[in-house]
mmCIF file of C-alpha atoms in Angstrom:
data_model
loop_
_atom_site.group_PDB
_atom_site.id
_atom_site.type_symbol
_atom_site.label_atom_id
_atom_site.label_comp_id
_atom_site.label_asym_id
_atom_site.label_seq_id
_atom_site.Cartn_x
_atom_site.Cartn_y
_atom_site.Cartn_z
ATOM 1 C CA HIS A 1475 0.000 0.000 0.000
ATOM 2 C CA PRO A 1476 1.406 3.459 -0.861
ATOM 3 C CA LEU A 1477 0.810 4.700 2.692
ATOM 4 C CA PHE A 1478 2.645 1.824 4.370
ATOM 5 C CA MET A 1479 6.220 3.093 4.034
ATOM 6 C CA PRO A 1480 5.404 6.713 5.012
ATOM 7 C CA LEU A 1481 3.610 5.409 8.114
ATOM 8 C CA ILE A 1482 6.611 3.256 8.995
ATOM 9 C CA SER A 1483 8.871 6.281 8.553
ATOM 10 C CA PHE A 1484 6.672 8.433 10.817
ATOM 11 C CA ALA A 1485 6.545 5.669 13.417
ATOM 12 C CA VAL A 1486 10.352 5.401 13.482
ATOM 13 C CA VAL A 1487 10.791 9.172 13.832
ATOM 14 C CA LEU A 1488 8.182 9.470 16.587
ATOM 15 C CA GLY A 1489 9.618 6.450 18.391
ATOM 16 C CA ALA A 1490 13.107 7.968 18.297
ATOM 17 C CA TRP A 1491 11.661 11.284 19.518
ATOM 18 C CA GLU A 1492 9.886 9.551 22.426
ATOM 19 C CA TYR A 1493 13.027 7.632 23.376
ATOM 20 C CA ALA A 1494 15.324 10.674 23.187
ATOM 21 C CA GLY A 1495 12.921 12.737 25.292
ATOM 22 C CA GLY A 1496 12.398 9.921 27.775
ATOM 23 C CA ILE A 1497 16.069 9.381 28.571
ATOM 24 C CA GLY A 1498 16.564 13.054 29.400
ATOM 25 C CA LEU A 1499 18.754 13.907 26.454
ATOM 26 C CA SER A 1500 18.161 17.591 27.207
ATOM 27 C CA ALA A 1501 15.907 19.557 29.529
ATOM 28 C CA ALA A 1502 14.817 21.536 26.482
ATOM 29 C CA PHE A 1503 13.827 18.414 24.527
ATOM 30 C CA PRO A 1504 10.566 16.873 25.778
ATOM 31 C CA SER A 1505 9.234 13.498 24.759
ATOM 32 C CA PHE A 1506 6.665 13.160 21.997
ATOM 33 C CA SER A 1507 3.988 12.132 24.499
ATOM 34 C CA ASP A 1508 4.521 15.335 26.513
ATOM 35 C CA THR A 1509 4.498 17.371 23.313
ATOM 36 C CA PHE A 1510 1.308 15.710 22.109
ATOM 37 C CA ALA A 1511 -0.335 16.330 25.483
ATOM 38 C CA ALA A 1512 0.581 20.012 25.231
ATOM 39 C CA LEU A 1513 -0.697 20.095 21.643
ATOM 40 C CA SER A 1514 -4.024 18.608 22.735
ATOM 41 C CA ARG A 1515 -4.338 21.080 25.616
ATOM 42 C CA MET A 1516 -3.605 24.067 23.351
ATOM 43 C CA ALA A 1517 -6.071 22.799 20.758
ATOM 44 C CA LEU A 1518 -8.820 22.350 23.343
ATOM 45 C CA ASP A 1519 -8.396 25.779 24.933
ATOM 46 C CA GLY A 1520 -8.429 27.450 21.493
ATOM 47 C CA SER A 1521 -5.046 29.169 21.785
ATOM 48 C CA LEU A 1522 -3.488 27.099 18.996
ATOM 49 C CA LEU A 1523 -6.209 27.693 16.418
ATOM 50 C CA LYS A 1524 -6.417 31.381 17.338
ATOM 51 C CA ALA A 1525 -2.673 31.742 16.793
ATOM 52 C CA PHE A 1526 -2.834 29.809 13.529
ATOM 53 C CA GLY A 1527 -5.600 32.111 12.311
ATOM 54 C CA ARG A 1528 -3.301 35.104 12.812
ATOM 55 C CA THR A 1529 -0.483 33.300 11.020
ATOM 56 C CA LEU A 1530 -2.718 32.466 8.061
ATOM 57 C CA GLU A 1531 -3.384 36.110 7.161
ATOM 58 C CA PRO A 1532 0.121 37.106 5.986
ATOM 59 C CA LEU A 1533 0.801 33.554 4.795
ATOM 60 C CA LEU A 1534 -2.182 33.313 2.444
ATOM 61 C CA VAL A 1535 -1.804 36.861 1.131
ATOM 62 C CA GLY A 1536 1.896 36.293 0.475
ATOM 63 C CA LEU A 1537 1.339 32.916 -1.180
ATOM 64 C CA VAL A 1538 -1.418 34.215 -3.456
ATOM 65 C CA ILE A 1539 0.846 37.051 -4.602
ATOM 66 C CA SER A 1540 3.839 34.727 -4.999
ATOM 67 C CA VAL A 1541 1.947 32.073 -6.950
ATOM 68 C CA ALA A 1542 0.182 34.507 -9.254
ATOM 69 C CA LEU A 1543 3.201 36.681 -10.032
ATOM 70 C CA GLY A 1544 5.711 33.834 -9.883
ATOM 71 C CA VAL A 1545 3.977 31.606 -12.430
ATOM 72 C CA VAL A 1546 3.199 34.496 -14.773
ATOM 73 C CA LEU A 1547 6.753 35.863 -14.612
ATOM 74 C CA GLY A 1548 8.306 32.422 -15.015
ATOM 75 C CA VAL A 1549 6.178 31.526 -18.039
ATOM 76 C CA TRP A 1550 6.769 34.958 -19.580
ATOM 77 C CA MET A 1551 10.530 34.639 -19.171
ATOM 78 C CA GLY A 1552 10.388 31.138 -20.613
ATOM 79 C CA LEU A 1553 8.613 32.432 -23.708
ATOM 80 C CA LYS A 1554 10.613 35.651 -24.125
ATOM 81 C CA GLU A 1555 14.396 35.486 -24.162
ATOM 82 C CA THR A 1556 14.638 39.224 -23.564
ATOM 83 C CA ALA A 1557 12.564 38.940 -20.395
ATOM 84 C CA GLU A 1558 14.684 36.015 -19.230
ATOM 85 C CA TRP A 1559 17.871 37.985 -19.867
ATOM 86 C CA LEU A 1560 16.525 40.955 -17.879
ATOM 87 C CA PHE A 1561 14.888 39.284 -14.887
ATOM 88 C CA ALA A 1562 16.188 35.720 -14.483
ATOM 89 C CA PRO A 1563 19.483 36.778 -12.808
ATOM 90 C CA ILE A 1564 17.501 38.593 -10.107
ATOM 91 C CA PHE A 1565 15.570 35.480 -9.134
ATOM 92 C CA ILE A 1566 18.607 33.204 -9.448
ATOM 93 C CA VAL A 1567 20.495 35.416 -6.995
ATOM 94 C CA ALA A 1568 17.419 35.630 -4.751
ATOM 95 C CA GLN A 1569 17.104 31.846 -4.686
ATOM 96 C CA ALA A 1570 20.741 31.421 -3.679
ATOM 97 C CA ALA A 1571 20.955 34.346 -1.235
ATOM 98 C CA PRO A 1572 20.160 34.086 2.515
ATOM 99 C CA LEU A 1573 16.971 36.115 2.182
ATOM 100 C CA ALA A 1574 16.198 35.902 5.902
ATOM 101 C CA ALA A 1575 18.930 38.517 6.322
ATOM 102 C CA LEU A 1576 16.661 40.996 4.516
ATOM 103 C CA ILE A 1577 13.946 40.808 7.167
ATOM 104 C CA PRO A 1578 15.449 43.627 9.291
ATOM 105 C CA VAL A 1579 15.584 45.772 6.138
ATOM 106 C CA LEU A 1580 11.906 45.085 5.455
ATOM 107 C CA THR A 1581 11.096 45.935 9.061
ATOM 108 C CA PHE A 1582 12.960 49.227 8.789
ATOM 109 C CA ALA A 1583 11.223 50.107 5.519
ATOM 110 C CA TYR A 1584 7.664 48.900 6.191
ATOM 111 C CA GLY A 1585 7.363 48.693 9.957
ATOM 112 C CA ILE A 1586 6.166 45.747 11.991
ATOM 113 C CA GLY A 1587 2.741 45.333 10.422
ATOM 114 C CA LEU A 1588 1.177 43.038 7.880
ATOM 115 C CA THR A 1589 3.065 44.454 4.885
ATOM 116 C CA ALA A 1590 6.501 43.424 6.139
ATOM 117 C CA LYS A 1591 5.290 39.892 6.915
ATOM 118 C CA VAL A 1592 3.635 39.494 3.516
ATOM 119 C CA LEU A 1593 6.809 40.676 1.791
ATOM 120 C CA THR A 1594 8.835 38.186 3.842
ATOM 121 C CA VAL A 1595 6.622 35.354 2.592
ATOM 122 C CA CYS A 1596 6.968 36.651 -0.974
ATOM 123 C CA ILE A 1597 10.760 36.900 -0.975
ATOM 124 C CA MET A 1598 10.999 33.374 0.415
ATOM 125 C CA ALA A 1599 8.423 31.759 -1.870
ATOM 126 C CA MET A 1600 8.572 33.582 -5.203
ATOM 127 C CA PRO A 1601 12.132 32.861 -6.441
ATOM 128 C CA VAL A 1602 11.720 29.081 -6.511
ATOM 129 C CA ILE A 1603 8.298 29.391 -8.185
ATOM 130 C CA VAL A 1604 9.680 31.680 -10.886
ATOM 131 C CA ILE A 1605 12.774 29.577 -11.556
ATOM 132 C CA ASN A 1606 10.775 26.348 -11.816
ATOM 133 C CA ALA A 1607 8.189 27.905 -14.138
ATOM 134 C CA LEU A 1608 10.959 29.306 -16.312
ATOM 135 C CA GLY A 1609 12.730 25.955 -16.518
ATOM 136 C CA ALA A 1610 9.468 24.133 -17.186
ATOM 137 C CA VAL A 1611 8.650 26.283 -20.209
ATOM 138 C CA ARG A 1612 12.211 26.200 -21.500
ATOM 139 C CA ASN A 1613 12.276 22.390 -21.303
ATOM 140 C CA THR A 1614 9.184 21.881 -23.435
ATOM 141 C CA PRO A 1615 10.191 19.300 -26.084
ATOM 142 C CA ALA A 1616 10.926 21.057 -29.370
ATOM 143 C CA SER A 1617 9.309 18.168 -31.245
ATOM 144 C CA LEU A 1618 5.951 18.939 -29.647
ATOM 145 C CA ILE A 1619 6.192 22.613 -30.571
ATOM 146 C CA GLU A 1620 7.168 21.729 -34.136
ATOM 147 C CA MET A 1621 4.238 19.327 -34.336
ATOM 148 C CA GLY A 1622 1.839 22.063 -33.288
ATOM 149 C CA GLN A 1623 3.305 24.452 -35.820
ATOM 150 C CA SER A 1624 3.080 21.829 -38.560
ATOM 151 C CA PHE A 1625 -0.655 21.600 -37.899
ATOM 152 C CA LEU A 1626 -0.816 25.394 -38.445
ATOM 153 C CA GLY A 1627 -1.438 26.133 -34.802
ATOM 154 C CA THR A 1628 -1.179 29.777 -33.824
ATOM 155 C CA ARG A 1629 1.355 30.845 -31.203
ATOM 156 C CA ARG A 1630 -1.416 31.174 -28.630
ATOM 157 C CA GLN A 1631 -2.717 27.694 -29.420
ATOM 158 C CA VAL A 1632 0.773 26.193 -29.185
ATOM 159 C CA ILE A 1633 1.362 27.875 -25.829
ATOM 160 C CA TRP A 1634 -2.035 26.963 -24.386
ATOM 161 C CA ASN A 1635 -2.327 23.410 -25.707
ATOM 162 C CA ILE A 1636 1.306 22.251 -25.784
ATOM 163 C CA VAL A 1637 3.700 24.405 -23.766
ATOM 164 C CA LEU A 1638 1.620 24.885 -20.610
ATOM 165 C CA PRO A 1639 0.430 21.256 -20.293
ATOM 166 C CA SER A 1640 3.998 20.069 -20.836
ATOM 167 C CA ALA A 1641 5.303 22.534 -18.233
ATOM 168 C CA ALA A 1642 2.573 21.865 -15.648
ATOM 169 C CA PRO A 1643 4.351 19.083 -13.659
ATOM 170 C CA MET A 1644 7.488 21.140 -13.095
ATOM 171 C CA ILE A 1645 5.450 24.268 -12.357
ATOM 172 C CA PHE A 1646 3.609 22.372 -9.628
ATOM 173 C CA VAL A 1647 6.911 21.187 -8.198
ATOM 174 C CA GLY A 1648 7.864 24.849 -7.920
ATOM 175 C CA LEU A 1649 4.534 25.642 -6.272
ATOM 176 C CA ARG A 1650 5.042 22.978 -3.630
ATOM 177 C CA LEU A 1651 8.603 24.103 -2.902
ATOM 178 C CA GLY A 1652 7.573 27.749 -2.924
ATOM 179 C CA CYS A 1653 4.679 27.193 -0.524
ATOM 180 C CA ALA A 1654 6.981 25.267 1.825
ATOM 181 C CA SER A 1655 9.372 28.237 1.750
ATOM 182 C CA GLY A 1656 6.401 30.533 2.388
ATOM 183 C CA PHE A 1657 5.606 28.683 5.620
ATOM 184 C CA ILE A 1658 9.232 29.142 6.681
ATOM 185 C CA GLY A 1659 9.019 32.809 5.767
ATOM 186 C CA VAL A 1660 5.897 33.537 7.798
ATOM 187 C CA ILE A 1661 7.331 31.892 10.922
ATOM 188 C CA LEU A 1662 10.592 33.823 10.492
ATOM 189 C CA ALA A 1663 8.552 37.007 10.153
ATOM 190 C CA GLU A 1664 6.618 36.260 13.329
ATOM 191 C CA LEU A 1665 9.811 35.476 15.215
ATOM 192 C CA LEU A 1666 11.927 38.371 13.938
ATOM 193 C CA ILE A 1667 9.497 41.190 13.109
ATOM 194 C CA THR A 1668 6.828 41.054 15.785
ATOM 195 C CA PRO A 1669 5.670 38.065 17.847
ATOM 196 C CA THR A 1670 2.224 37.069 16.604
ATOM 197 C CA GLY A 1671 0.465 33.840 15.742
ATOM 198 C CA ILE A 1672 2.388 30.565 15.899
ATOM 199 C CA GLY A 1673 5.665 32.466 16.115
ATOM 200 C CA ASP A 1674 4.418 34.142 19.295
ATOM 201 C CA LEU A 1675 3.552 30.764 20.811
ATOM 202 C CA ILE A 1676 7.025 29.481 19.997
ATOM 203 C CA SER A 1677 8.910 32.483 21.372
ATOM 204 C CA TYR A 1678 6.716 32.881 24.471
ATOM 205 C CA ASN A 1679 6.862 29.234 25.504
ATOM 206 C CA GLN A 1680 10.614 29.233 24.937
ATOM 207 C CA SER A 1681 11.002 32.290 27.185
ATOM 208 C CA VAL A 1682 9.102 30.640 30.062
ATOM 209 C CA ALA A 1683 10.732 27.221 29.495
ATOM 210 C CA GLU A 1684 7.441 25.538 28.522
ATOM 211 C CA TYR A 1685 9.230 23.336 26.047
ATOM 212 C CA PRO A 1686 6.402 20.838 25.399
ATOM 213 C CA SER A 1687 4.166 23.726 24.338
ATOM 214 C CA MET A 1688 6.934 25.219 22.239
ATOM 215 C CA TYR A 1689 7.494 21.940 20.395
ATOM 216 C CA ALA A 1690 3.734 21.483 20.085
ATOM 217 C CA ALA A 1691 3.486 24.779 18.193
ATOM 218 C CA ILE A 1692 6.409 23.782 15.965
ATOM 219 C CA LEU A 1693 4.889 20.351 15.310
ATOM 220 C CA PHE A 1694 1.531 21.918 14.457
ATOM 221 C CA ILE A 1695 2.943 24.305 11.841
ATOM 222 C CA ILE A 1696 5.012 21.484 10.308
ATOM 223 C CA VAL A 1697 1.921 19.291 9.996
ATOM 224 C CA ALA A 1698 -0.075 22.212 8.571
ATOM 225 C CA SER A 1699 2.648 22.837 5.983
ATOM 226 C CA VAL A 1700 2.778 19.169 4.961
ATOM 227 C CA LEU A 1701 -1.012 18.993 4.597
ATOM 228 C CA PHE A 1702 -1.039 22.206 2.561
ATOM 229 C CA ILE A 1703 1.607 20.882 0.176
ATOM 230 C CA GLU A 1704 -0.184 17.540 -0.111
ATOM 231 C CA GLY A 1705 -3.331 19.487 -0.965
ATOM 232 C CA ILE A 1706 -1.517 21.187 -3.846
ATOM 233 C CA GLU A 1707 -0.374 17.807 -5.145
ATOM 234 C CA LEU A 1708 -3.937 16.489 -4.882
ATOM 235 C CA VAL A 1709 -5.222 19.450 -6.893
ATOM 236 C CA GLU A 1710 -2.566 18.814 -9.535
ATOM 237 C CA LYS A 1711 -3.460 15.136 -9.874
ATOM 238 C CA THR A 1712 -7.210 15.680 -9.768
ATOM 239 C CA VAL A 1713 -7.645 18.760 -11.949
ATOM 240 C CA PHE A 1714 -4.584 19.188 -14.123
ATOM 241 C CA ARG A 1715 -3.183 15.660 -14.480
ATOM 242 C CA PRO A 1716 -6.095 13.214 -14.362
ATOM 243 C CA GLU A 1717 -3.899 10.454 -15.798
ATOM 244 C CA LYS A 1718 -2.046 10.398 -12.439
ATOM 245 C CA ARG A 1719 -5.164 9.588 -10.422
ATOM 246 C CA THR A 1720 -4.860 6.440 -8.334
#
């Protein structure tokens, strides 16, 4: 069964976590059972979902902007060599650079409000989306394009019916990687700009040495990120690539 090996992997990781926490490896490293108990308590009292709701605002706004602009820019650069020559180096450098170092600059320029957090998500998520979309369009098999042209297809028809479907798998890879980076970006923003949402739970519980609650918040945002990325893959398989349905 396709779920068997992932479940085995999760079981091994959680078992190792429980063992390491149980033997007292570090006072700041609780066992999984203590972390899960804290997670359940925070979920029942509403503090976890309330914090996640505050985290979602800059995250969703930043991801919508990153996905929309990133895919459009990447496809445009893939179709236009001039656009690629002008803009691709910017995103290549951005993908390689430690962009978290720019967060203090964003804070200085835009304050500690929503704008700075949204921009943090964008600078973390957009480069990988753009680069993957660009590569996806550039790697469209020339034989397919020539076939479309031989059937007297217009440029728009070739792009819409050949280039974009061929590029879709790699574009969705970029979307999944970009959204994962967006989750990292929003937590960095909440830790470094102003403590709100899940980032506030992490920093507060660390400051008062409530390590099970701190790890519970970290575990929750990791699970939320994984489920979000799996949702993107499900959309890809269901809507855009029905031949991959299982």
